[in-house]
Amino acid sequence: MPLSRIGLVLDDAINRRSVVYLRNKGWRPRTIGFTGYGSVQSLHVLGRVVMSDPDTPVDDDVTPVGPINLAAEAQRGWRSFFSAQVGFLPVVVRAGEQVVRTTTDRGGYIDVMVRHHGLPPGWHEVTIESRAAEPVTARVLVVDPDVRAGIVSDIDDTIMVTMLPRALIAAWNTFVRHTSARKAVPGMSDLYHTVLADHPTAPVFYLSTGAWNVVPTLRDFMRKHRFPDGPMLMTDWGPTNTGLFRSGIEHKRTQLRNLMITFPQIRWLLVGDDGQHDPMIYDEVAREHPRHVAAIAIRELSPAEQVLSHGTTEAIEEPNPLRNANAEHGVPTVKGKDGHALAESLPDVLVARRQEGLAEEATRSDG
C-alpha cells in the first residue's frame, strides 16, 4: 500500500475515534461558516463541521474585548488546530432562492456550488444547517458582472511578517493569536486601498497555503491593519490520495484558475512575494491567461527574511527570462521591498492595462 494511502487511512481512523470520544464527553457537531463568493449566476458556499465543546463561545471569529487572557487564547488556538472534523454529515445550504442538500467531505468541509441563487451583487448571508448542529450563517460576496478589476493577494510574507522560519509559521498562527505579535508589511494596506480608490467595486481575495483553522486569527490581523475585507481561499492539511501533504503550489494554481473561470470579465492584480513560489505561479497564470491578468506585484524579501522562508539569502526561484510573461504577453511585473515601493510604479501600470482592456472590449464590440 502506498505511503500516502497509509497516511490517509491512519488519519481517518484517528479522526473517527476522536469524534466518538468527544461525543461521549458531551461535545456536539458545530458548523463554521467561511466567507464564500460567486457571481450572479453561481455561488461558492464554504464551511466546515467540527466537534465542539458546548461551553466554548459560538463565534470564534470575534476579537476579544478587554484584557486578554493568555491561557484562554492559547487554549482556543490549540483547539482550533487539533479539531475533530465530522465527515460525510448531511448538510442543507439555503442561499437566496435555492436550497441545496449535500454532505461534508472526509475533512468535514463544505464547498457547495449554488446556481441561480437570485442574490444581487454585494455582501449577503446564507444559512448552513448541519445535522445535530445549530444553524449558522456564512457571509458571501456576489461580484457585480460589470466589475472589471480585482486583487488576489498572498498572506504570509506579502502582507504579514512573523520573522519565524516557514516551518514554524503554521504553529505560530495557531498558538499565538494576538495580532500584535505579527507585523504588517509597510504600505501594503495603503497600496490596496489606493487601487480600490480607482476601482471601488473590485473584489479582494486572499489566496494562501495556510490552513482554514487560522482564519479567525488572520481576520483579526486584517481588521487591525485596515486590509480590505474579502474572501480567503485557504487549504487543508494532512494526507491525500497522492501524498502525505497537500501541494501549496497546486492549490494556488487551481484557485486562480477557478477565479478566472467564475469571473471571466475581470483583470486581476496578482500580489505575492519572492520567498516561495509566487513568481513562478503568477508567471504561469499570466502566460496562460494574459487577458485576465492586469499586472503582477512581487514583494522582495530581505536576505534575513529569505533565510527564514527557505534557508538561503537569495530568492527561491526566478522566472525564466526566456519565458517571461511580460516579454511574451505584455503582462507587467513590478517589484519592491514593501507596499510603498510597489506603489511607485504600480498605479501607472494598472492605468495602462485598463486602457488596453477598454480598447480590446471596444474592438470585440465592433466586431
Short mmCIF file of N, CA and C in Angstrom, two decimals, residues 29-195:
data_model
loop_
_atom_site.label_atom_id
_atom_site.label_comp_id
_atom_site.label_asym_id
_atom_site.label_seq_id
_atom_site.Cartn_x
_atom_site.Cartn_y
_atom_site.Cartn_z
N PRO A 29 -21.54 18.32 17.12
CA PRO A 29 -21.07 18.95 15.88
C PRO A 29 -21.36 20.45 15.89
N ARG A 30 -20.44 21.19 15.34
CA ARG A 30 -20.60 22.65 15.22
C ARG A 30 -20.19 23.06 13.81
N THR A 31 -21.01 23.87 13.20
CA THR A 31 -20.73 24.34 11.84
C THR A 31 -20.04 25.69 11.89
N ILE A 32 -18.97 25.82 11.10
CA ILE A 32 -18.23 27.08 10.97
C ILE A 32 -18.42 27.57 9.55
N GLY A 33 -18.98 28.75 9.40
CA GLY A 33 -19.19 29.31 8.07
C GLY A 33 -18.01 30.16 7.64
N PHE A 34 -17.41 29.84 6.50
CA PHE A 34 -16.33 30.65 5.94
C PHE A 34 -16.92 31.64 4.93
N THR A 35 -16.15 32.63 4.56
CA THR A 35 -16.62 33.63 3.60
C THR A 35 -16.62 33.03 2.20
N GLY A 36 -17.77 33.01 1.57
CA GLY A 36 -17.89 32.48 0.22
C GLY A 36 -17.92 33.58 -0.82
N TYR A 37 -18.03 33.18 -2.07
CA TYR A 37 -18.01 34.16 -3.16
C TYR A 37 -18.68 33.58 -4.39
N GLY A 38 -18.99 34.47 -5.33
CA GLY A 38 -19.55 34.00 -6.58
C GLY A 38 -20.03 35.13 -7.46
N SER A 39 -20.67 34.76 -8.54
CA SER A 39 -21.23 35.70 -9.49
C SER A 39 -22.74 35.70 -9.34
N VAL A 40 -23.43 36.47 -10.17
CA VAL A 40 -24.90 36.47 -10.11
C VAL A 40 -25.46 35.16 -10.64
N GLN A 41 -24.63 34.35 -11.30
CA GLN A 41 -25.09 33.05 -11.80
C GLN A 41 -24.84 31.91 -10.81
N SER A 42 -23.70 31.94 -10.12
CA SER A 42 -23.36 30.81 -9.24
C SER A 42 -22.60 31.32 -8.02
N LEU A 43 -22.65 30.52 -6.97
CA LEU A 43 -22.11 30.95 -5.69
C LEU A 43 -21.40 29.80 -5.00
N HIS A 44 -20.18 30.04 -4.51
CA HIS A 44 -19.45 29.07 -3.69
C HIS A 44 -19.79 29.33 -2.23
N VAL A 45 -20.40 28.37 -1.56
CA VAL A 45 -20.66 28.46 -0.13
C VAL A 45 -19.67 27.54 0.58
N LEU A 46 -18.93 28.10 1.54
CA LEU A 46 -17.84 27.37 2.18
C LEU A 46 -18.06 27.27 3.69
N GLY A 47 -17.64 26.16 4.26
CA GLY A 47 -17.75 25.98 5.70
C GLY A 47 -17.11 24.69 6.13
N ARG A 48 -17.25 24.40 7.42
CA ARG A 48 -16.69 23.16 7.96
C ARG A 48 -17.48 22.75 9.20
N VAL A 49 -17.58 21.45 9.44
CA VAL A 49 -18.24 20.94 10.64
C VAL A 49 -17.20 20.20 11.47
N VAL A 50 -17.06 20.62 12.73
CA VAL A 50 -16.12 20.00 13.65
C VAL A 50 -16.84 19.70 14.96
N MET A 51 -16.26 18.84 15.78
CA MET A 51 -16.78 18.60 17.11
C MET A 51 -16.39 19.77 18.01
N SER A 52 -17.35 20.19 18.86
CA SER A 52 -17.12 21.38 19.67
C SER A 52 -17.68 21.20 21.08
N ASP A 53 -16.96 21.76 22.03
CA ASP A 53 -17.42 21.79 23.41
C ASP A 53 -18.57 22.79 23.53
N PRO A 54 -19.73 22.39 23.99
CA PRO A 54 -20.86 23.33 24.09
C PRO A 54 -20.58 24.53 24.97
N ASP A 55 -19.58 24.44 25.85
CA ASP A 55 -19.29 25.53 26.77
C ASP A 55 -18.38 26.60 26.17
N THR A 56 -17.84 26.35 24.97
CA THR A 56 -16.98 27.35 24.34
C THR A 56 -17.83 28.37 23.61
N PRO A 57 -17.30 29.60 23.40
CA PRO A 57 -18.07 30.63 22.67
C PRO A 57 -18.44 30.15 21.28
N VAL A 58 -19.61 30.53 20.81
CA VAL A 58 -20.09 30.10 19.50
C VAL A 58 -19.29 30.73 18.39
N ASP A 59 -18.92 32.02 18.55
CA ASP A 59 -18.26 32.75 17.47
C ASP A 59 -16.78 32.88 17.76
N ASP A 60 -15.94 32.09 17.09
CA ASP A 60 -14.50 32.18 17.26
C ASP A 60 -13.92 33.34 16.49
N ASP A 61 -14.71 33.93 15.60
CA ASP A 61 -14.21 35.00 14.75
C ASP A 61 -14.51 36.37 15.33
N VAL A 62 -14.42 36.48 16.66
CA VAL A 62 -14.67 37.73 17.35
C VAL A 62 -13.43 38.12 18.12
N THR A 63 -12.98 39.35 17.95
CA THR A 63 -11.82 39.82 18.69
C THR A 63 -12.18 39.99 20.16
N PRO A 64 -11.38 39.43 21.09
CA PRO A 64 -11.69 39.56 22.50
C PRO A 64 -11.76 41.02 22.92
N VAL A 65 -12.68 41.32 23.83
CA VAL A 65 -12.83 42.67 24.35
C VAL A 65 -12.28 42.71 25.77
N GLY A 66 -11.50 43.75 26.09
CA GLY A 66 -10.96 43.89 27.43
C GLY A 66 -9.62 43.18 27.55
N PRO A 67 -9.14 42.94 28.77
CA PRO A 67 -7.85 42.30 28.99
C PRO A 67 -7.80 40.92 28.35
N ILE A 68 -6.67 40.59 27.75
CA ILE A 68 -6.52 39.32 27.06
C ILE A 68 -6.00 38.26 28.03
N ASN A 69 -6.68 37.15 28.11
CA ASN A 69 -6.28 36.03 28.93
C ASN A 69 -5.37 35.14 28.10
N LEU A 70 -4.08 35.15 28.39
CA LEU A 70 -3.12 34.42 27.56
C LEU A 70 -3.42 32.93 27.54
N ALA A 71 -3.75 32.36 28.70
CA ALA A 71 -4.01 30.92 28.75
C ALA A 71 -5.25 30.57 27.94
N ALA A 72 -6.29 31.40 28.06
CA ALA A 72 -7.53 31.13 27.32
C ALA A 72 -7.30 31.24 25.83
N GLU A 73 -6.54 32.26 25.41
CA GLU A 73 -6.28 32.44 23.98
C GLU A 73 -5.46 31.28 23.42
N ALA A 74 -4.47 30.83 24.18
CA ALA A 74 -3.66 29.69 23.73
C ALA A 74 -4.52 28.44 23.62
N GLN A 75 -5.44 28.27 24.58
CA GLN A 75 -6.32 27.11 24.53
C GLN A 75 -7.23 27.17 23.31
N ARG A 76 -7.78 28.35 23.03
CA ARG A 76 -8.62 28.49 21.85
C ARG A 76 -7.83 28.15 20.59
N GLY A 77 -6.58 28.63 20.52
CA GLY A 77 -5.75 28.33 19.36
C GLY A 77 -5.47 26.86 19.22
N TRP A 78 -5.17 26.19 20.35
CA TRP A 78 -4.89 24.77 20.32
C TRP A 78 -6.10 24.00 19.82
N ARG A 79 -7.29 24.37 20.33
CA ARG A 79 -8.49 23.65 19.94
C ARG A 79 -8.82 23.87 18.47
N SER A 80 -8.55 25.08 17.96
CA SER A 80 -8.88 25.35 16.56
C SER A 80 -8.01 24.54 15.61
N PHE A 81 -6.80 24.18 16.07
CA PHE A 81 -5.88 23.45 15.20
C PHE A 81 -6.12 21.94 15.28
N PHE A 82 -6.19 21.42 16.52
CA PHE A 82 -6.38 19.99 16.69
C PHE A 82 -7.88 19.70 16.81
N SER A 83 -8.59 19.89 15.72
CA SER A 83 -10.04 19.70 15.73
C SER A 83 -10.38 18.33 15.17
N ALA A 84 -11.51 17.82 15.63
CA ALA A 84 -12.02 16.56 15.10
C ALA A 84 -13.13 16.90 14.11
N GLN A 85 -12.86 16.70 12.83
CA GLN A 85 -13.82 17.07 11.81
C GLN A 85 -14.89 16.00 11.67
N VAL A 86 -16.09 16.41 11.26
CA VAL A 86 -17.21 15.48 11.11
C VAL A 86 -17.43 15.27 9.61
N GLY A 87 -16.94 14.17 9.11
CA GLY A 87 -17.04 13.88 7.69
C GLY A 87 -18.35 13.21 7.31
N PHE A 88 -18.79 13.45 6.07
CA PHE A 88 -19.95 12.79 5.47
C PHE A 88 -21.24 13.04 6.25
N LEU A 89 -21.36 14.25 6.80
CA LEU A 89 -22.54 14.64 7.57
C LEU A 89 -23.52 15.35 6.64
N PRO A 90 -24.81 15.01 6.68
CA PRO A 90 -25.80 15.71 5.84
C PRO A 90 -25.87 17.19 6.17
N VAL A 91 -25.93 18.02 5.13
CA VAL A 91 -25.93 19.47 5.26
C VAL A 91 -26.97 20.06 4.31
N VAL A 92 -27.65 21.11 4.75
CA VAL A 92 -28.57 21.86 3.90
C VAL A 92 -28.08 23.30 3.82
N VAL A 93 -27.92 23.81 2.60
CA VAL A 93 -27.47 25.18 2.38
C VAL A 93 -28.63 25.97 1.78
N ARG A 94 -28.96 27.10 2.40
CA ARG A 94 -30.02 27.97 1.90
C ARG A 94 -29.39 29.29 1.46
N ALA A 95 -29.42 29.53 0.16
CA ALA A 95 -28.80 30.73 -0.41
C ALA A 95 -29.78 31.38 -1.38
N GLY A 96 -30.29 32.55 -1.00
CA GLY A 96 -31.23 33.23 -1.86
C GLY A 96 -32.45 32.39 -2.12
N GLU A 97 -32.71 32.10 -3.40
CA GLU A 97 -33.89 31.34 -3.79
C GLU A 97 -33.67 29.83 -3.80
N GLN A 98 -32.46 29.39 -3.48
CA GLN A 98 -32.12 27.98 -3.64
C GLN A 98 -31.89 27.28 -2.30
N VAL A 99 -32.22 25.99 -2.28
CA VAL A 99 -31.91 25.11 -1.16
C VAL A 99 -31.14 23.92 -1.73
N VAL A 100 -29.94 23.71 -1.22
CA VAL A 100 -29.08 22.64 -1.74
C VAL A 100 -28.77 21.67 -0.61
N ARG A 101 -28.94 20.39 -0.89
CA ARG A 101 -28.63 19.35 0.09
C ARG A 101 -27.34 18.66 -0.32
N THR A 102 -26.45 18.48 0.64
CA THR A 102 -25.16 17.89 0.34
C THR A 102 -24.63 17.21 1.60
N THR A 103 -23.38 16.80 1.60
CA THR A 103 -22.72 16.25 2.78
C THR A 103 -21.33 16.86 2.89
N THR A 104 -20.77 16.86 4.09
CA THR A 104 -19.39 17.29 4.26
C THR A 104 -18.46 16.26 3.63
N ASP A 105 -17.27 16.69 3.24
CA ASP A 105 -16.31 15.72 2.72
C ASP A 105 -15.60 15.04 3.89
N ARG A 106 -14.60 14.22 3.61
CA ARG A 106 -13.94 13.46 4.67
C ARG A 106 -13.27 14.37 5.69
N GLY A 107 -12.94 15.59 5.30
CA GLY A 107 -12.31 16.53 6.21
C GLY A 107 -13.31 17.41 6.93
N GLY A 108 -14.60 17.15 6.74
CA GLY A 108 -15.62 17.96 7.38
C GLY A 108 -15.93 19.25 6.64
N TYR A 109 -15.36 19.43 5.45
CA TYR A 109 -15.52 20.69 4.73
C TYR A 109 -16.78 20.71 3.87
N ILE A 110 -17.31 21.91 3.72
CA ILE A 110 -18.47 22.17 2.86
C ILE A 110 -18.02 23.10 1.75
N ASP A 111 -18.18 22.68 0.52
CA ASP A 111 -17.87 23.53 -0.63
C ASP A 111 -18.96 23.27 -1.66
N VAL A 112 -19.99 24.09 -1.60
CA VAL A 112 -21.19 23.87 -2.42
C VAL A 112 -21.30 24.96 -3.48
N MET A 113 -21.58 24.55 -4.70
CA MET A 113 -21.86 25.48 -5.78
C MET A 113 -23.38 25.63 -5.89
N VAL A 114 -23.86 26.85 -5.64
CA VAL A 114 -25.29 27.13 -5.71
C VAL A 114 -25.55 27.95 -6.97
N ARG A 115 -26.33 27.41 -7.88
CA ARG A 115 -26.64 28.09 -9.14
C ARG A 115 -28.02 28.74 -9.07
N HIS A 116 -28.17 29.82 -9.85
CA HIS A 116 -29.47 30.51 -9.94
C HIS A 116 -29.99 30.91 -8.55
N HIS A 117 -29.09 31.48 -7.74
CA HIS A 117 -29.44 31.83 -6.36
C HIS A 117 -30.30 33.08 -6.27
N GLY A 118 -30.24 33.95 -7.26
CA GLY A 118 -31.08 35.14 -7.28
C GLY A 118 -30.60 36.28 -6.41
N LEU A 119 -29.41 36.20 -5.84
CA LEU A 119 -28.89 37.27 -5.00
C LEU A 119 -28.26 38.36 -5.86
N PRO A 120 -28.52 39.63 -5.56
CA PRO A 120 -27.90 40.72 -6.32
C PRO A 120 -26.45 40.92 -5.90
N PRO A 121 -25.67 41.70 -6.65
CA PRO A 121 -24.28 41.97 -6.27
C PRO A 121 -24.19 42.59 -4.87
N GLY A 122 -23.12 42.24 -4.16
CA GLY A 122 -22.91 42.76 -2.81
C GLY A 122 -22.70 41.64 -1.81
N TRP A 123 -22.58 42.03 -0.53
CA TRP A 123 -22.41 41.07 0.55
C TRP A 123 -23.77 40.55 1.02
N HIS A 124 -23.83 39.25 1.28
CA HIS A 124 -25.07 38.62 1.76
C HIS A 124 -24.73 37.56 2.81
N GLU A 125 -25.76 37.04 3.43
CA GLU A 125 -25.61 35.93 4.35
C GLU A 125 -26.43 34.75 3.85
N VAL A 126 -25.82 33.57 3.93
CA VAL A 126 -26.53 32.33 3.60
C VAL A 126 -26.57 31.48 4.87
N THR A 127 -27.47 30.51 4.89
CA THR A 127 -27.64 29.67 6.07
C THR A 127 -27.12 28.26 5.78
N ILE A 128 -26.38 27.72 6.75
CA ILE A 128 -25.87 26.34 6.65
C ILE A 128 -26.46 25.56 7.82
N GLU A 129 -27.18 24.49 7.51
CA GLU A 129 -27.80 23.65 8.53
C GLU A 129 -27.18 22.25 8.44
N SER A 130 -26.44 21.89 9.46
CA SER A 130 -25.81 20.57 9.52
C SER A 130 -26.54 19.71 10.55
N ARG A 131 -26.67 18.43 10.28
CA ARG A 131 -27.38 17.54 11.18
C ARG A 131 -26.76 17.55 12.58
N ALA A 132 -27.59 17.70 13.60
CA ALA A 132 -27.18 17.70 15.00
C ALA A 132 -26.40 18.94 15.41
N ALA A 133 -26.36 19.95 14.54
CA ALA A 133 -25.65 21.19 14.86
C ALA A 133 -26.61 22.36 14.72
N GLU A 134 -26.31 23.44 15.42
CA GLU A 134 -27.11 24.65 15.32
C GLU A 134 -26.90 25.29 13.93
N PRO A 135 -27.97 25.81 13.31
CA PRO A 135 -27.80 26.51 12.03
C PRO A 135 -26.89 27.73 12.22
N VAL A 136 -26.10 28.01 11.19
CA VAL A 136 -25.22 29.18 11.23
C VAL A 136 -25.36 29.94 9.92
N THR A 137 -24.93 31.18 9.94
CA THR A 137 -24.88 31.97 8.71
C THR A 137 -23.44 32.14 8.26
N ALA A 138 -23.26 32.25 6.98
CA ALA A 138 -21.94 32.50 6.40
C ALA A 138 -22.04 33.67 5.43
N ARG A 139 -21.05 34.53 5.43
CA ARG A 139 -21.04 35.67 4.52
C ARG A 139 -20.61 35.22 3.14
N VAL A 140 -21.22 35.82 2.12
CA VAL A 140 -20.85 35.54 0.74
C VAL A 140 -20.79 36.86 -0.03
N LEU A 141 -19.86 36.93 -0.95
CA LEU A 141 -19.72 38.11 -1.79
C LEU A 141 -20.15 37.77 -3.21
N VAL A 142 -21.17 38.45 -3.69
CA VAL A 142 -21.61 38.31 -5.08
C VAL A 142 -21.01 39.48 -5.86
N VAL A 143 -20.16 39.17 -6.81
CA VAL A 143 -19.44 40.19 -7.56
C VAL A 143 -20.30 40.69 -8.72
N ASP A 144 -20.36 41.99 -8.86
CA ASP A 144 -21.14 42.62 -9.93
C ASP A 144 -20.57 42.23 -11.30
N PRO A 145 -21.40 41.84 -12.25
CA PRO A 145 -20.89 41.46 -13.58
C PRO A 145 -20.22 42.61 -14.32
N ASP A 146 -20.46 43.86 -13.89
CA ASP A 146 -19.81 45.00 -14.55
C ASP A 146 -18.41 45.28 -14.01
N VAL A 147 -18.00 44.58 -12.95
CA VAL A 147 -16.67 44.80 -12.38
C VAL A 147 -15.61 44.30 -13.35
N ARG A 148 -14.56 45.08 -13.52
CA ARG A 148 -13.50 44.73 -14.48
C ARG A 148 -12.13 44.58 -13.83
N ALA A 149 -12.02 44.81 -12.51
CA ALA A 149 -10.72 44.73 -11.84
C ALA A 149 -10.87 44.01 -10.51
N GLY A 150 -9.81 43.30 -10.10
CA GLY A 150 -9.81 42.61 -8.82
C GLY A 150 -8.40 42.39 -8.33
N ILE A 151 -8.27 42.06 -7.06
CA ILE A 151 -6.96 41.82 -6.44
C ILE A 151 -6.93 40.42 -5.86
N VAL A 152 -5.84 39.71 -6.11
CA VAL A 152 -5.56 38.44 -5.44
C VAL A 152 -4.25 38.62 -4.68
N SER A 153 -4.29 38.42 -3.38
CA SER A 153 -3.12 38.67 -2.55
C SER A 153 -2.73 37.44 -1.74
N ASP A 154 -1.45 37.14 -1.72
CA ASP A 154 -0.90 36.17 -0.79
C ASP A 154 -0.95 36.78 0.61
N ILE A 155 -0.68 35.98 1.65
CA ILE A 155 -0.74 36.49 3.03
C ILE A 155 0.64 36.49 3.67
N ASP A 156 1.18 35.31 4.03
CA ASP A 156 2.46 35.25 4.71
C ASP A 156 3.57 35.82 3.85
N ASP A 157 4.31 36.77 4.44
CA ASP A 157 5.45 37.46 3.81
C ASP A 157 5.03 38.47 2.75
N THR A 158 3.74 38.51 2.42
CA THR A 158 3.26 39.51 1.46
C THR A 158 2.58 40.66 2.17
N ILE A 159 1.63 40.36 3.05
CA ILE A 159 1.01 41.43 3.85
C ILE A 159 1.35 41.30 5.33
N MET A 160 1.87 40.14 5.74
CA MET A 160 2.14 39.89 7.15
C MET A 160 3.47 39.19 7.32
N VAL A 161 4.26 39.64 8.31
CA VAL A 161 5.57 39.05 8.58
C VAL A 161 5.63 38.65 10.04
N THR A 162 6.06 37.41 10.30
CA THR A 162 6.23 36.95 11.67
C THR A 162 7.70 36.81 12.05
N MET A 163 8.60 36.88 11.06
CA MET A 163 10.03 36.71 11.28
C MET A 163 10.33 35.38 11.99
N LEU A 164 9.69 34.34 11.51
CA LEU A 164 9.93 32.99 12.00
C LEU A 164 10.21 32.09 10.82
N PRO A 165 10.94 30.98 11.05
CA PRO A 165 11.13 30.03 9.95
C PRO A 165 9.79 29.57 9.40
N ARG A 166 9.74 29.37 8.09
CA ARG A 166 8.49 29.00 7.43
C ARG A 166 7.83 27.78 8.09
N ALA A 167 8.66 26.82 8.55
CA ALA A 167 8.10 25.61 9.15
C ALA A 167 7.36 25.89 10.45
N LEU A 168 7.64 27.02 11.09
CA LEU A 168 7.01 27.33 12.37
C LEU A 168 5.85 28.30 12.24
N ILE A 169 5.62 28.86 11.04
CA ILE A 169 4.58 29.86 10.89
C ILE A 169 3.20 29.29 11.18
N ALA A 170 2.96 28.05 10.74
CA ALA A 170 1.65 27.44 10.99
C ALA A 170 1.37 27.33 12.48
N ALA A 171 2.36 26.84 13.24
CA ALA A 171 2.18 26.73 14.67
C ALA A 171 2.02 28.10 15.31
N TRP A 172 2.77 29.08 14.83
CA TRP A 172 2.68 30.44 15.36
C TRP A 172 1.27 31.01 15.14
N ASN A 173 0.76 30.85 13.93
CA ASN A 173 -0.59 31.35 13.64
C ASN A 173 -1.65 30.66 14.49
N THR A 174 -1.38 29.42 14.88
CA THR A 174 -2.36 28.67 15.64
C THR A 174 -2.31 28.98 17.12
N PHE A 175 -1.11 28.96 17.70
CA PHE A 175 -0.99 29.10 19.14
C PHE A 175 -0.90 30.55 19.60
N VAL A 176 -0.30 31.42 18.80
CA VAL A 176 -0.16 32.81 19.18
C VAL A 176 -1.21 33.60 18.42
N ARG A 177 -2.30 33.94 19.08
CA ARG A 177 -3.45 34.50 18.41
C ARG A 177 -3.51 36.02 18.49
N HIS A 178 -2.52 36.65 19.10
CA HIS A 178 -2.57 38.10 19.27
C HIS A 178 -2.07 38.80 18.01
N THR A 179 -2.87 39.70 17.48
CA THR A 179 -2.49 40.39 16.26
C THR A 179 -1.26 41.26 16.46
N SER A 180 -0.99 41.66 17.69
CA SER A 180 0.20 42.48 17.95
C SER A 180 1.48 41.68 17.77
N ALA A 181 1.38 40.34 17.72
CA ALA A 181 2.55 39.50 17.56
C ALA A 181 2.97 39.38 16.11
N ARG A 182 2.18 39.95 15.20
CA ARG A 182 2.51 39.90 13.78
C ARG A 182 2.65 41.32 13.26
N LYS A 183 3.57 41.50 12.36
CA LYS A 183 3.80 42.83 11.80
C LYS A 183 3.28 42.89 10.37
N ALA A 184 2.58 43.97 10.07
CA ALA A 184 2.11 44.18 8.71
C ALA A 184 3.26 44.70 7.86
N VAL A 185 3.32 44.26 6.61
CA VAL A 185 4.32 44.78 5.69
C VAL A 185 3.99 46.25 5.42
N PRO A 186 4.93 47.14 5.63
CA PRO A 186 4.65 48.57 5.46
C PRO A 186 4.08 48.89 4.07
N GLY A 187 3.03 49.68 4.07
CA GLY A 187 2.49 50.20 2.83
C GLY A 187 1.58 49.28 2.05
N MET A 188 1.45 48.01 2.44
CA MET A 188 0.63 47.10 1.64
C MET A 188 -0.85 47.43 1.75
N SER A 189 -1.31 47.72 2.96
CA SER A 189 -2.72 48.11 3.12
C SER A 189 -3.02 49.38 2.33
N ASP A 190 -2.12 50.35 2.41
CA ASP A 190 -2.32 51.60 1.66
C ASP A 190 -2.35 51.33 0.16
N LEU A 191 -1.50 50.42 -0.30
CA LEU A 191 -1.46 50.08 -1.73
C LEU A 191 -2.81 49.54 -2.18
N TYR A 192 -3.39 48.63 -1.41
CA TYR A 192 -4.67 48.04 -1.79
C TYR A 192 -5.79 49.08 -1.80
N HIS A 193 -5.76 49.96 -0.80
CA HIS A 193 -6.80 50.99 -0.75
C HIS A 193 -6.63 52.00 -1.89
N THR A 194 -5.40 52.22 -2.34
CA THR A 194 -5.16 53.10 -3.48
C THR A 194 -5.76 52.49 -4.75
N VAL A 195 -5.54 51.18 -4.93
CA VAL A 195 -6.12 50.50 -6.08
C VAL A 195 -7.65 50.55 -6.01
#
